[in-house]
GROMACS .gro file of C-alpha atoms in nm:
model
  360
    1ASN     CA    1  -0.005   0.006   0.000
    2THR     CA    2   0.280   0.244   0.088
    3GLN     CA    3   0.450   0.158  -0.236
    4LYS     CA    4   0.147   0.214  -0.429
    5LYS     CA    5   0.076   0.554  -0.269
    6ASP     CA    6   0.432   0.649  -0.333
    7LEU     CA    7   0.389   0.536  -0.700
    8GLU     CA    8   0.074   0.734  -0.719
    9LYS     CA    9   0.228   1.039  -0.574
   10ALA     CA   10   0.518   1.013  -0.812
   11HIS     CA   11   0.277   0.971  -1.103
   12LYS     CA   12   0.093   1.286  -0.994
   13GLN     CA   13   0.421   1.487  -0.959
   14ILE     CA   14   0.534   1.373  -1.297
   15GLU     CA   15   0.210   1.472  -1.449
   16LEU     CA   16   0.225   1.815  -1.263
   17MET     CA   17   0.578   1.861  -1.400
   18ASN     CA   18   0.472   1.762  -1.738
   19LYS     CA   19   0.184   2.016  -1.724
   20LYS     CA   20   0.422   2.272  -1.601
   21ILE     CA   21   0.685   2.204  -1.862
   22ASP     CA   22   0.410   2.234  -2.124
   23SER     CA   23   0.265   2.556  -1.981
   24ILE     CA   24   0.635   2.691  -1.979
   25SER     CA   25   0.681   2.557  -2.332
   26LYS     CA   26   0.368   2.725  -2.454
   27GLU     CA   27   0.377   3.062  -2.270
   28GLN     CA   28   0.761   3.140  -2.199
   29ILE     CA   29   0.938   3.004  -2.546
   30PRO     CA   30   0.682   3.221  -2.762
   31LYS     CA   31   0.754   3.504  -2.528
   32LEU     CA   32   1.126   3.481  -2.532
   33LYS     CA   33   1.127   3.443  -2.900
   34HIS     CA   34   0.916   3.750  -2.940
   35GLN     CA   35   1.183   3.929  -2.700
   36VAL     CA   36   1.462   3.813  -2.900
   37LYS     CA   37   1.309   3.933  -3.237
   38HIS     CA   38   1.208   4.261  -3.054
   39TYR     CA   39   1.578   4.305  -2.948
   40LYS     CA   40   1.683   4.240  -3.293
   41ASP     CA   41   1.474   4.476  -3.420
   42LYS     CA   42   1.595   4.752  -3.168
   43VAL     CA   43   1.957   4.657  -3.269
   44SER     CA   44   1.869   4.711  -3.642
   45GLU     CA   45   1.698   5.045  -3.554
   46LEU     CA   46   2.013   5.149  -3.360
   47GLN     CA   47   2.238   5.061  -3.630
   48THR     CA   48   2.021   5.257  -3.874
   49SER     CA   49   2.032   5.556  -3.667
   50LEU     CA   50   2.405   5.524  -3.603
   51LYS     CA   51   2.453   5.508  -3.990
   52VAL     CA   52   2.232   5.822  -4.024
   53LEU     CA   53   2.414   6.005  -3.756
   54GLU     CA   54   2.753   5.910  -3.906
   55ALA     CA   55   2.611   6.036  -4.253
   56VAL     CA   56   2.511   6.373  -4.090
   57SER     CA   57   2.837   6.391  -3.905
   58GLN     CA   58   3.029   6.351  -4.213
   59LEU     CA   59   2.819   6.628  -4.389
   60ARG     CA   60   2.884   6.854  -4.142
   61ASP     CA   61   3.268   6.792  -4.134
   62GLU     CA   62   3.255   6.836  -4.514
   63LYS     CA   63   3.075   7.168  -4.465
   64ALA     CA   64   3.327   7.278  -4.193
   65GLU     CA   65   3.619   7.166  -4.422
   66LYS     CA   66   3.479   7.383  -4.714
   67GLU     CA   67   3.430   7.671  -4.481
   68LYS     CA   68   3.784   7.623  -4.352
   69ARG     CA   69   3.913   7.625  -4.710
   70GLN     CA   70   3.710   7.926  -4.796
   71MET     CA   71   3.852   8.106  -4.501
   72MET     CA   72   4.198   8.013  -4.569
   73SER     CA   73   4.159   8.155  -4.923
   74GLU     CA   74   4.021   8.477  -4.756
   75ILE     CA   75   4.314   8.477  -4.526
   76ALA     CA   76   4.561   8.452  -4.828
   77ALA     CA   77   4.374   8.738  -5.002
   78TYR     CA   78   4.402   8.963  -4.700
   79LYS     CA   79   4.776   8.863  -4.668
   80VAL     CA   80   4.830   8.994  -5.027
   81LYS     CA   81   4.644   9.323  -4.940
   82VAL     CA   82   4.846   9.359  -4.631
   83LYS     CA   83   5.180   9.328  -4.852
   84LYS     CA   84   5.047   9.556  -5.108
   85TYR     CA   85   4.964   9.824  -4.845
   86GLN     CA   86   5.316   9.769  -4.691
   87SER     CA   87   5.491   9.811  -5.023
   88GLU     CA   88   5.279  10.122  -5.090
   89MET     CA   89   5.374  10.251  -4.756
   90LYS     CA   90   5.758  10.202  -4.824
   91LYS     CA   91   5.739  10.375  -5.166
   92LEU     CA   92   5.558  10.681  -5.011
   93GLU     CA   93   5.825  10.690  -4.715
   94SER     CA   94   6.103  10.662  -4.988
   95GLU     CA   95   5.961  10.924  -5.212
   96MET     CA   96   5.913  11.167  -4.890
   97SER     CA   97   6.285  11.121  -4.789
   98ARG     CA   98   6.409  11.190  -5.128
   99LYS     CA   99   6.184  11.510  -5.174
  100ILE     CA  100   6.312  11.627  -4.857
  101ASP     CA  101   6.671  11.572  -4.945
  102ASP     CA  102   6.615  11.761  -5.284
  103ILE     CA  103   6.481  12.044  -5.096
  104ILE     CA  104   6.756  12.073  -4.861
  105MET     CA  105   7.004  12.038  -5.134
  106LYS     CA  106   6.846  12.316  -5.337
  107ASN     CA  107   6.852  12.557  -5.044
  108GLU     CA  108   7.206  12.481  -4.980
  109ILE     CA  109   7.304  12.535  -5.359
  110MET     CA  110   7.114  12.870  -5.361
  111ARG     CA  111   7.291  12.993  -5.046
  112GLN     CA  112   7.618  12.895  -5.209
  113LYS     CA  113   7.533  13.064  -5.538
  114ASP     CA  114   7.452  13.392  -5.340
  115LYS     CA  115   7.788  13.402  -5.151
  116TYR     CA  116   7.972  13.339  -5.485
  117SER     CA  117   7.799  13.627  -5.653
  118LEU     CA  118   7.869  13.863  -5.360
  119LEU     CA  119   8.241  13.764  -5.386
  120GLU     CA  120   8.263  13.805  -5.782
  121GLY     CA  121   8.113  14.138  -5.759
  122LYS     CA  122   8.367  14.250  -5.501
  123VAL     CA  123   8.657  14.098  -5.688
  124GLU     CA  124   8.553  14.263  -6.004
  125ALA     CA  125   8.526  14.609  -5.823
  126LEU     CA  126   8.881  14.580  -5.694
  127GLU     CA  127   9.003  14.466  -6.037
  128LYS     CA  128   8.849  14.770  -6.202
  129GLN     CA  129   9.000  15.000  -5.948
  130LEU     CA  130   9.339  14.836  -5.988
  131LYS     CA  131   9.331  14.898  -6.366
  132GLU     CA  132   9.230  15.266  -6.347
  133GLY     CA  133   9.508  15.328  -6.088
  134GLU     CA  134   9.751  15.199  -6.321
  135LYS     CA  135   9.625  15.397  -6.605
  136GLU     CA  136   9.636  15.705  -6.381
  137ASN     CA  137   9.990  15.623  -6.274
  138GLU     CA  138  10.115  15.575  -6.651
  139ILE     CA  139   9.968  15.920  -6.769
  140LEU     CA  140  10.072  16.119  -6.472
  141LYS     CA  141  10.431  16.064  -6.431
  142LEU     CA  142  10.524  16.440  -6.335
  143SER     CA  143  10.519  16.593  -5.989
  144LYS     CA  144  10.179  16.715  -5.897
  145THR     CA  145  10.090  17.061  -5.785
  146PRO     CA  146   9.868  17.115  -5.481
  147MET     CA  147   9.586  17.220  -5.710
  148GLU     CA  148   9.646  16.897  -5.896
  149GLU     CA  149   9.655  16.682  -5.579
  150ALA     CA  150   9.315  16.837  -5.450
  151ILE     CA  151   9.185  16.760  -5.799
  152GLY     CA  152   9.314  16.404  -5.773
  153LYS     CA  153   9.166  16.351  -5.430
  154THR     CA  154   8.829  16.489  -5.523
  155GLU     CA  155   8.826  16.260  -5.844
  156GLN     CA  156   8.922  15.973  -5.612
  157GLU     CA  157   8.650  16.049  -5.366
  158ILE     CA  158   8.384  16.077  -5.650
  159LYS     CA  159   8.498  15.738  -5.776
  160THR     CA  160   8.493  15.577  -5.438
  161ARG     CA  161   8.142  15.722  -5.395
  162ILE     CA  162   8.043  15.592  -5.738
  163ASP     CA  163   8.205  15.240  -5.639
  164LEU     CA  164   8.017  15.229  -5.328
  165THR     CA  165   7.690  15.335  -5.501
  166GLU     CA  166   7.746  15.058  -5.750
  167GLU     CA  167   7.827  14.789  -5.474
  168ASN     CA  168   7.515  14.893  -5.278
  169THR     CA  169   7.301  14.860  -5.594
  170LEU     CA  170   7.454  14.533  -5.663
  171ALA     CA  171   7.407  14.415  -5.316
  172GLU     CA  172   7.035  14.543  -5.316
  173GLU     CA  173   6.991  14.341  -5.635
  174LYS     CA  174   7.138  14.016  -5.501
  175GLN     CA  175   6.935  14.062  -5.187
  176ALA     CA  176   6.623  14.082  -5.399
  177VAL     CA  177   6.725  13.778  -5.596
  178SER     CA  178   6.803  13.590  -5.267
  179GLN     CA  179   6.466  13.695  -5.124
  180LEU     CA  180   6.279  13.574  -5.420
  181ARG     CA  181   6.455  13.248  -5.406
  182ASP     CA  182   6.385  13.194  -5.052
  183GLU     CA  183   6.023  13.278  -5.106
  184LYS     CA  184   6.030  13.016  -5.378
  185ALA     CA  185   6.189  12.776  -5.145
  186GLU     CA  186   5.937  12.833  -4.864
  187LYS     CA  187   5.667  12.793  -5.103
  188GLU     CA  188   5.786  12.444  -5.239
  189LYS     CA  189   5.849  12.349  -4.872
  190ARG     CA  190   5.514  12.426  -4.771
  191GLN     CA  191   5.385  12.212  -5.081
  192MET     CA  192   5.604  11.946  -4.972
  193MET     CA  193   5.471  11.940  -4.626
  194SER     CA  194   5.112  11.935  -4.742
  195GLU     CA  195   5.207  11.617  -4.956
  196ILE     CA  196   5.383  11.469  -4.667
  197ALA     CA  197   5.048  11.533  -4.431
  198ALA     CA  198   4.848  11.360  -4.706
  199TYR     CA  199   5.079  11.069  -4.735
  200LYS     CA  200   5.074  11.028  -4.356
  201VAL     CA  201   4.675  11.034  -4.379
  202LYS     CA  202   4.714  10.760  -4.628
  203VAL     CA  203   4.946  10.568  -4.405
  204LYS     CA  204   4.717  10.595  -4.108
  205LYS     CA  205   4.424  10.482  -4.335
  206TYR     CA  206   4.617  10.170  -4.455
  207GLN     CA  207   4.716  10.086  -4.091
  208SER     CA  208   4.349  10.089  -3.963
  209GLU     CA  209   4.232   9.863  -4.265
  210MET     CA  210   4.532   9.626  -4.172
  211LYS     CA  211   4.412   9.621  -3.809
  212LYS     CA  212   4.042   9.566  -3.913
  213LEU     CA  213   4.174   9.276  -4.150
  214GLU     CA  214   4.359   9.132  -3.880
  215SER     CA  215   4.094   9.130  -3.610
  216GLU     CA  216   3.839   8.998  -3.880
  217MET     CA  217   4.077   8.706  -3.956
  218SER     CA  218   4.125   8.608  -3.583
  219ARG     CA  219   3.735   8.638  -3.511
  220LYS     CA  220   3.667   8.414  -3.809
  221ILE     CA  221   3.914   8.155  -3.708
  222ASP     CA  222   3.795   8.151  -3.349
  223ASP     CA  223   3.429   8.100  -3.498
  224ILE     CA  224   3.539   7.818  -3.712
  225ILE     CA  225   3.714   7.655  -3.427
  226MET     CA  226   3.401   7.691  -3.186
  227LYS     CA  227   3.147   7.552  -3.460
  228ASN     CA  228   3.370   7.251  -3.543
  229GLU     CA  229   3.399   7.152  -3.168
  230ILE     CA  230   3.029   7.203  -3.087
  231MET     CA  231   2.926   7.011  -3.397
  232ARG     CA  232   3.171   6.714  -3.298
  233GLN     CA  233   3.039   6.727  -2.939
  234LYS     CA  234   2.675   6.736  -3.068
  235ASP     CA  235   2.739   6.421  -3.285
  236LYS     CA  236   2.889   6.247  -2.972
  237TYR     CA  237   2.591   6.344  -2.766
  238SER     CA  238   2.331   6.229  -3.015
  239LEU     CA  239   2.501   5.886  -3.044
  240LEU     CA  240   2.507   5.850  -2.640
  241GLU     CA  241   2.143   5.984  -2.625
  242GLY     CA  242   2.022   5.727  -2.871
  243LYS     CA  243   2.201   5.440  -2.677
  244VAL     CA  244   2.091   5.536  -2.350
  245GLU     CA  245   1.727   5.578  -2.457
  246ALA     CA  246   1.735   5.227  -2.604
  247LEU     CA  247   1.870   5.081  -2.304
  248GLU     CA  248   1.618   5.253  -2.069
  249LYS     CA  249   1.328   5.160  -2.299
  250GLN     CA  250   1.452   4.773  -2.299
  251LEU     CA  251   1.478   4.808  -1.912
  252LYS     CA  252   1.134   4.928  -1.868
  253GLU     CA  253   1.002   4.662  -2.105
  254ARG     CA  254   1.190   4.391  -1.911
  255GLU     CA  255   1.061   4.549  -1.576
  256LYS     CA  256   0.693   4.519  -1.708
  257GLU     CA  257   0.726   4.169  -1.796
  258ASN     CA  258   0.882   4.060  -1.458
  259GLU     CA  259   0.570   4.219  -1.300
  260ILE     CA  260   0.348   4.001  -1.520
  261LEU     CA  261   0.555   3.693  -1.476
  262LYS     CA  262   0.571   3.622  -1.092
  263LEU     CA  263   0.624   3.240  -1.136
  264SER     CA  264   0.923   3.057  -0.978
  265LYS     CA  265   1.234   3.118  -1.173
  266THR     CA  266   1.351   2.858  -1.435
  267PRO     CA  267   1.705   2.840  -1.547
  268MET     CA  268   1.581   3.034  -1.845
  269GLU     CA  269   1.437   3.311  -1.626
  270GLU     CA  270   1.766   3.341  -1.446
  271ASP     CA  271   1.938   3.390  -1.798
  272ILE     CA  272   1.698   3.672  -1.846
  273GLY     CA  273   1.769   3.839  -1.497
  274LYS     CA  274   2.141   3.824  -1.567
  275THR     CA  275   2.055   4.011  -1.904
  276GLU     CA  276   1.873   4.274  -1.726
  277GLN     CA  277   2.152   4.325  -1.496
  278GLU     CA  278   2.407   4.361  -1.795
  279ILE     CA  279   2.160   4.604  -1.921
  280LYS     CA  280   2.158   4.805  -1.597
  281THR     CA  281   2.531   4.801  -1.582
  282ARG     CA  282   2.545   4.927  -1.932
  283ILE     CA  283   2.296   5.219  -1.868
  284ASP     CA  284   2.510   5.305  -1.545
  285SER     CA  285   2.842   5.305  -1.753
  286THR     CA  286   2.666   5.511  -2.044
  287GLU     CA  287   2.551   5.761  -1.809
  288GLU     CA  288   2.872   5.798  -1.650
  289ASN     CA  289   3.050   5.835  -1.997
  290THR     CA  290   2.790   6.097  -2.103
  291LEU     CA  291   2.880   6.286  -1.786
  292ALA     CA  292   3.251   6.273  -1.839
  293GLU     CA  293   3.180   6.398  -2.197
  294GLU     CA  294   2.959   6.675  -2.075
  295LYS     CA  295   3.252   6.759  -1.829
  296GLN     CA  296   3.525   6.754  -2.110
  297LEU     CA  297   3.301   6.982  -2.349
  298ASN     CA  298   3.232   7.234  -2.067
  299LYS     CA  299   3.625   7.246  -1.988
  300ILE     CA  300   3.721   7.305  -2.360
  301LEU     CA  301   3.444   7.576  -2.386
  302VAL     CA  302   3.556   7.753  -2.063
  303GLN     CA  303   3.928   7.744  -2.197
  304HIS     CA  304   3.828   7.873  -2.522
  305LEU     CA  305   3.616   8.144  -2.380
  306MET     CA  306   3.920   8.255  -2.149
  307ARG     CA  307   4.163   8.262  -2.426
  308LYS     CA  308   3.934   8.483  -2.646
  309GLU     CA  309   3.895   8.710  -2.353
  310ARG     CA  310   4.260   8.746  -2.307
  311GLN     CA  311   4.326   8.820  -2.675
  312MET     CA  312   4.036   9.082  -2.687
  313SER     CA  313   4.206   9.256  -2.367
  314LYS     CA  314   4.560   9.253  -2.517
  315ARG     CA  315   4.400   9.415  -2.860
  316GLU     CA  316   4.254   9.686  -2.661
  317GLY     CA  317   4.524   9.744  -2.457
  318LYS     CA  318   4.377   9.637  -2.130
  319SER     CA  319   4.519   9.417  -1.863
  320GLU     CA  320   4.429   9.068  -1.851
  321PRO     CA  321   4.100   8.976  -1.679
  322GLU     CA  322   4.125   8.768  -1.354
  323PHE     CA  323   3.932   8.457  -1.400
  324LYS     CA  324   3.842   8.306  -1.055
  325GLU     CA  325   3.706   7.948  -1.026
  326HIS     CA  326   3.368   8.025  -0.846
  327ASN     CA  327   3.292   8.255  -1.159
  328LEU     CA  328   3.347   8.006  -1.419
  329THR     CA  329   3.096   7.760  -1.515
  330THR     CA  330   3.259   7.411  -1.468
  331GLN     CA  331   3.105   7.081  -1.436
  332GLU     CA  332   3.177   7.075  -1.052
  333ASN     CA  333   2.953   7.386  -0.994
  334LEU     CA  334   2.707   7.300  -1.262
  335LYS     CA  335   2.457   7.035  -1.148
  336PRO     CA  336   2.319   6.775  -1.398
  337LEU     CA  337   1.975   6.870  -1.531
  338SER     CA  338   1.856   6.491  -1.517
  339LYS     CA  339   1.896   6.523  -1.119
  340THR     CA  340   1.754   6.889  -1.067
  341LYS     CA  341   1.480   6.854  -1.319
  342PRO     CA  342   1.354   6.494  -1.354
  343GLU     CA  343   1.081   6.593  -1.607
  344MET     CA  344   1.355   6.719  -1.849
  345SER     CA  345   1.583   6.426  -1.847
  346GLY     CA  346   1.681   6.215  -2.154
  347ARG     CA  347   1.722   6.381  -2.499
  348GLN     CA  348   1.528   6.698  -2.410
  349GLY     CA  349   1.751   6.770  -2.107
  350ARG     CA  350   2.088   6.707  -2.281
  351LYS     CA  351   1.974   6.942  -2.574
  352ILE     CA  352   1.884   7.204  -2.318
  353PHE     CA  353   2.233   7.161  -2.146
  354VAL     CA  354   2.414   7.180  -2.491
  355THR     CA  355   2.215   7.498  -2.584
  356GLU     CA  356   2.280   7.679  -2.256
  357ILE     CA  357   2.655   7.604  -2.314
  358GLU     CA  358   2.628   7.739  -2.672
  359LYS     CA  359   2.473   8.059  -2.543
  360LYS     CA  360   2.757   8.110  -2.302
   0.00000   0.00000   0.00000
């Protein structure tokens, strides 16, 4: 009897186990197949979105490269203009120096000519007096009476007066000529000074244009660097957001299925639990990587802003601004949006975070 009862109990347990196995085979296996298919579809969707993001990133990189080439060509054109302005400035400076030297040389030549003319006049007058004295000595070889001596003295005084009058007239004429020459030289000097002032105005204009070109080149280069960095970081964030959202969705689906299926765990269910644990671990590591990427981006942007502020201060002639750590927006004093505002977590929260950084 005891063996019979044990046998019946064993048969009943076998039947129950068979029923349980059948129910598991009918319910769990299709669900697991459906889950596997669902995960495969999700993987294919993620791969497709990844390819799309890579294509978009490639297009952005090509656009940035095109803008960079265009900027380099503009920079080359600006350099050509700067060289042209510099050569014109050198020509103007050499021309000014040459004309100033010509004016100085002309004035010196005119002064030497005036001195030479005065000396020539004196020499001619003395030669004339000497010849007249020699002629008189040849004619008058007899002893002179007092009357003749008086007449001779009178004649000599008259000649001396005539010579003085001629010398004064000659000196006045030479002085008038010298005055005319001085006036002409002064006029040429004033004209040259006006030309020099005009050249200086042109030089200042060229210098201001060169400064504008240099500041414009520096600003455009900084804008290109900032745009490229922001586009690269946006692409990284887009990829990470897609992965995080897919993993979060898978985790929620698994939690719903676990709430529905509250039966004892089979070996298959234990494998599913391990899979869930792996998914949670991936999500945590992905969030940590995202936070690290945000820190890196924020650090790069802060450094770039500091460098740009220093460059602007140097151009304006100001002292370098003092950047203190508590005034800078760093990842340590910036709380993540996913913790402070739960309703804006995920893709929307990260987009707002990136937009705030771009505004700064």
